[in-house]
mmCIF file of C-alpha atoms in Angstrom:
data_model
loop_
_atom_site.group_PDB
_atom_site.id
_atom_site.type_symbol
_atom_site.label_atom_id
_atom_site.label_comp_id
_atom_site.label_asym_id
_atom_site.label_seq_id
_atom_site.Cartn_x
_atom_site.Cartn_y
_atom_site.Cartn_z
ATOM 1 C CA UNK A 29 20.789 21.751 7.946
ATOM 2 C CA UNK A 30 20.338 22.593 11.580
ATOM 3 C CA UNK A 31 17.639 25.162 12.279
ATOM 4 C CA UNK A 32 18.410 27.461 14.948
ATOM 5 C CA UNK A 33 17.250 26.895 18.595
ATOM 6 C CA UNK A 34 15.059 29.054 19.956
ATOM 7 C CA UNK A 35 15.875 31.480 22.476
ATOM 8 C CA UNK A 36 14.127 30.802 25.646
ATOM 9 C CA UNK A 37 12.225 33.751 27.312
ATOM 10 C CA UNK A 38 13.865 33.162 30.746
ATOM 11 C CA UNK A 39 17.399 32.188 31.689
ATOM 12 C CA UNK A 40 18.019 28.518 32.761
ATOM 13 C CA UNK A 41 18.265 27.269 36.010
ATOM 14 C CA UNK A 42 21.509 25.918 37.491
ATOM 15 C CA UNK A 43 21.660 23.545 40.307
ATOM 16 C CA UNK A 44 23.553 24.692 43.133
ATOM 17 C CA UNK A 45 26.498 22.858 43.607
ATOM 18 C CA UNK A 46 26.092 22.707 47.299
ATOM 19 C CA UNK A 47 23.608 21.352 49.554
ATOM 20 C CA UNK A 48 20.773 23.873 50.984
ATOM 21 C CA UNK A 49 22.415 23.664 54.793
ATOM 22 C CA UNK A 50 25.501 24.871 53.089
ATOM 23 C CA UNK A 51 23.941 27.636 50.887
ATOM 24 C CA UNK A 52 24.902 31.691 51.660
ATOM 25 C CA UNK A 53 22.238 33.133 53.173
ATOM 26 C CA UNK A 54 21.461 36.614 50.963
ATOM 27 C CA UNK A 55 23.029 38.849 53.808
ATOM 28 C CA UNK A 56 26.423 36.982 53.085
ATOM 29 C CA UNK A 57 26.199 37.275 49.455
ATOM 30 C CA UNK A 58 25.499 41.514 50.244
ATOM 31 C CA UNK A 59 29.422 43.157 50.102
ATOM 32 C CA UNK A 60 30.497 43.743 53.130
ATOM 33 C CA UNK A 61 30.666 47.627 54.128
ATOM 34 C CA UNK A 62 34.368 47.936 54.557
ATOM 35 C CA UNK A 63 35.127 46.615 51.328
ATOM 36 C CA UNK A 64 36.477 49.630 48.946
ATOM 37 C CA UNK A 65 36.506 49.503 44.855
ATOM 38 C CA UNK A 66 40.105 49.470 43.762
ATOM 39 C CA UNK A 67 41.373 53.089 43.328
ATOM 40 C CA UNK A 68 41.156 55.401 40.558
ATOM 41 C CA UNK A 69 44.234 57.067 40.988
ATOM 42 C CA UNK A 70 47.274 55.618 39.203
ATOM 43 C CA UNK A 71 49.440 57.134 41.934
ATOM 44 C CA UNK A 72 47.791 55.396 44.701
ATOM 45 C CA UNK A 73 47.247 52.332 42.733
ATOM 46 C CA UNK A 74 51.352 52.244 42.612
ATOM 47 C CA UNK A 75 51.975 53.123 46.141
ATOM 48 C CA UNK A 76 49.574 50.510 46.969
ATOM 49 C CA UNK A 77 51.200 47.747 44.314
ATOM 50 C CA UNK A 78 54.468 48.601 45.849
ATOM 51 C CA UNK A 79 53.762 48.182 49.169
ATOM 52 C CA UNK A 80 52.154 44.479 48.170
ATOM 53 C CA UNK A 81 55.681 43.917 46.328
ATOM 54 C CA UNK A 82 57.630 44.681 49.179
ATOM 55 C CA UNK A 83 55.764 42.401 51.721
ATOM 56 C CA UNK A 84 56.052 39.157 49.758
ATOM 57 C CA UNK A 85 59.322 39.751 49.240
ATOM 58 C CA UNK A 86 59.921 40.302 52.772
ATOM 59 C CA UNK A 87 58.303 37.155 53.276
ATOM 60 C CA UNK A 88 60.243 35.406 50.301
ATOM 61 C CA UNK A 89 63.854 36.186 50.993
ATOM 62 C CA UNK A 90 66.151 34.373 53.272
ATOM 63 C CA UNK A 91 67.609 35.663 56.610
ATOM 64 C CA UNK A 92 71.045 36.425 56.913
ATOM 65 C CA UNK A 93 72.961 33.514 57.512
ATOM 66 C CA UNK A 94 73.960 33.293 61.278
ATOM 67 C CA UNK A 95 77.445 33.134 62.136
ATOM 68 C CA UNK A 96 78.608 29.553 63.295
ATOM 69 C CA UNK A 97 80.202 29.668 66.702
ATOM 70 C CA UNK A 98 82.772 26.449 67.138
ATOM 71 C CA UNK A 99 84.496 25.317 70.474
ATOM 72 C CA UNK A 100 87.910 24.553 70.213
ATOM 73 C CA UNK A 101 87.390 20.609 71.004
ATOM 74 C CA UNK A 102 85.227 20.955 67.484
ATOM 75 C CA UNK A 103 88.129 22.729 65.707
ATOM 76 C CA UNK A 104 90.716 20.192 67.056
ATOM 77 C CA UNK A 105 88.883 17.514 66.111
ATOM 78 C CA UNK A 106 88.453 18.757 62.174
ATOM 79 C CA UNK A 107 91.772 19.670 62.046
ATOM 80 C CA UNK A 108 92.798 15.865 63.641
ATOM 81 C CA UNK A 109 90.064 14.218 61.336
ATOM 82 C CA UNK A 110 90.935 16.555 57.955
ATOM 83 C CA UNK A 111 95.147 15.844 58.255
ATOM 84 C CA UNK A 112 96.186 14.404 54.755
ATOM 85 C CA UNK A 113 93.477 15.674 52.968
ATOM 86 C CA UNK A 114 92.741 18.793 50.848
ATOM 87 C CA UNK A 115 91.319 21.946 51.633
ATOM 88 C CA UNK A 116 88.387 20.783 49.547
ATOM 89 C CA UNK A 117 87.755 17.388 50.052
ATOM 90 C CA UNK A 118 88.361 18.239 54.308
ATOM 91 C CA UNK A 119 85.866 21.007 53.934
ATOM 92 C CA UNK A 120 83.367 18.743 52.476
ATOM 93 C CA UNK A 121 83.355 16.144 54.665
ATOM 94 C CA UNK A 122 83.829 18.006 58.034
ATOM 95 C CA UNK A 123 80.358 20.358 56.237
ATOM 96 C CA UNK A 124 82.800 23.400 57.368
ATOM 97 C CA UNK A 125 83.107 26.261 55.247
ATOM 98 C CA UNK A 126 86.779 26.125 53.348
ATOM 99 C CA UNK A 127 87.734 29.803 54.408
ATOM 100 C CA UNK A 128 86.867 28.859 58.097
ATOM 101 C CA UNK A 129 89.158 25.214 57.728
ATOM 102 C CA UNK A 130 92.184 27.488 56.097
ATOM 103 C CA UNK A 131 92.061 29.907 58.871
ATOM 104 C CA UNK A 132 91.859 26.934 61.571
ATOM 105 C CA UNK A 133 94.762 25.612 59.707
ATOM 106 C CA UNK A 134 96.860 28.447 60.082
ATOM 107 C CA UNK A 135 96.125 29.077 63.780
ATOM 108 C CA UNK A 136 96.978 24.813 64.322
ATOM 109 C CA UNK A 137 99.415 25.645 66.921
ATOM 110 C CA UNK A 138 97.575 28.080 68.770
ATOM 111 C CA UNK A 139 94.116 26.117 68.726
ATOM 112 C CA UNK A 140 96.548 23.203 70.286
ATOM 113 C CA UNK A 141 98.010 25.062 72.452
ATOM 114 C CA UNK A 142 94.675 26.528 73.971
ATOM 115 C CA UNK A 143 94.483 22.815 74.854
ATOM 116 C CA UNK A 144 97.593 22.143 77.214
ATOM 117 C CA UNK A 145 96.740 25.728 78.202
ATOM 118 C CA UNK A 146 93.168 24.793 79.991
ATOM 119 C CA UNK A 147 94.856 21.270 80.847
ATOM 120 C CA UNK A 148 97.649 22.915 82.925
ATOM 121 C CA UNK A 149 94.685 25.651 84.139
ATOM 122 C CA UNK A 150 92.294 22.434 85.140
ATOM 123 C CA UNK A 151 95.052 20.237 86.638
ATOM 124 C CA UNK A 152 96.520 23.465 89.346
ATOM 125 C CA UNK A 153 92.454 24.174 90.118
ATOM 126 C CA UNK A 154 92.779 20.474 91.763
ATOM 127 C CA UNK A 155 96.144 21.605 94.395
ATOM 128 C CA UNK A 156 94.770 22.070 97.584
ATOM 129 C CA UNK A 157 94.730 26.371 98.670
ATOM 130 C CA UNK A 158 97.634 26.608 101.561
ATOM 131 C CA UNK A 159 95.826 28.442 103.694
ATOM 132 C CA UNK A 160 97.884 30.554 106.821
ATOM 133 C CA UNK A 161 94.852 29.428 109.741
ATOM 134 C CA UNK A 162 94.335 25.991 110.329
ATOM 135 C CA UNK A 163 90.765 24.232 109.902
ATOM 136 C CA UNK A 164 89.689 24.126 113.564
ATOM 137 C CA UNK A 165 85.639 22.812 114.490
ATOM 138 C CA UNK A 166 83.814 25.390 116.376
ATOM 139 C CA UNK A 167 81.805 22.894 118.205
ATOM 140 C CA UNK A 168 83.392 21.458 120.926
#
């Protein structure tokens, strides 16, 4: 049998793990005076556990999703691209939201029509202004 070792009369010493440079001074070590012991009262100790709760999961929760804003030359060209296909399948591989496609779909005419709209808009901006005076040069 094993006889029981004997208790030594002081406690052993441990090597610091880190170089003397890179030692806490004893100041460091000392709390520091702002620090408070965790409080007695359950009340406060809830308020405070709350508060903690509410901040990481501020921090943890996604924004709102922002609204996607799409220029008619982008709808025109899903609607061209998606013709023949399903609601699904068109959704998927223009990455548009079905509901937004459907609605797109329905309003084909007038999201074409916006088109020749700005054409016939663009194409009058390029008529020369009849004008009542006639361009005459000030310097003689």
């Amino acid at each position: 049998m094993r006889e029981p070792a004997e208790t030594p009369s002081e406690p052993p010493q441990f090597q610091p793990l880190l170089p003397p440079q890179f030692q806490p001074s004893a100041l460091e070590l000392v709390r520091p005076p702002f620090f408070e012991p965790p409080p007695d009262d359950a009340a406060q100790q809830h308020a405070e556990e709350a508060a903690i709760a509410s901040l990481i999961e501020e921090v943890y929760t996604h924004p709102k999703q922002r609204r996607m804003h799409y220029s008619m030359k982008q709808k025109r060209h899903a609607l061209l691209a998606t013709e023949g296909l399903s609601q699904r399948e068109a959704a998927r591989a223009q990455k548009i939201p079905r509901g937004t496609l459907s609605g797109w779909r329905k309003a084909k005419e007038d999201i074409f029509a916006f088109m020749e709209a700005r054409r016939r808009f663009l194409e009058r901006q390029d008529v020369p202004k009849a004008s009542p005076f006639p361009r005459t040069s000030l310097r003689s």
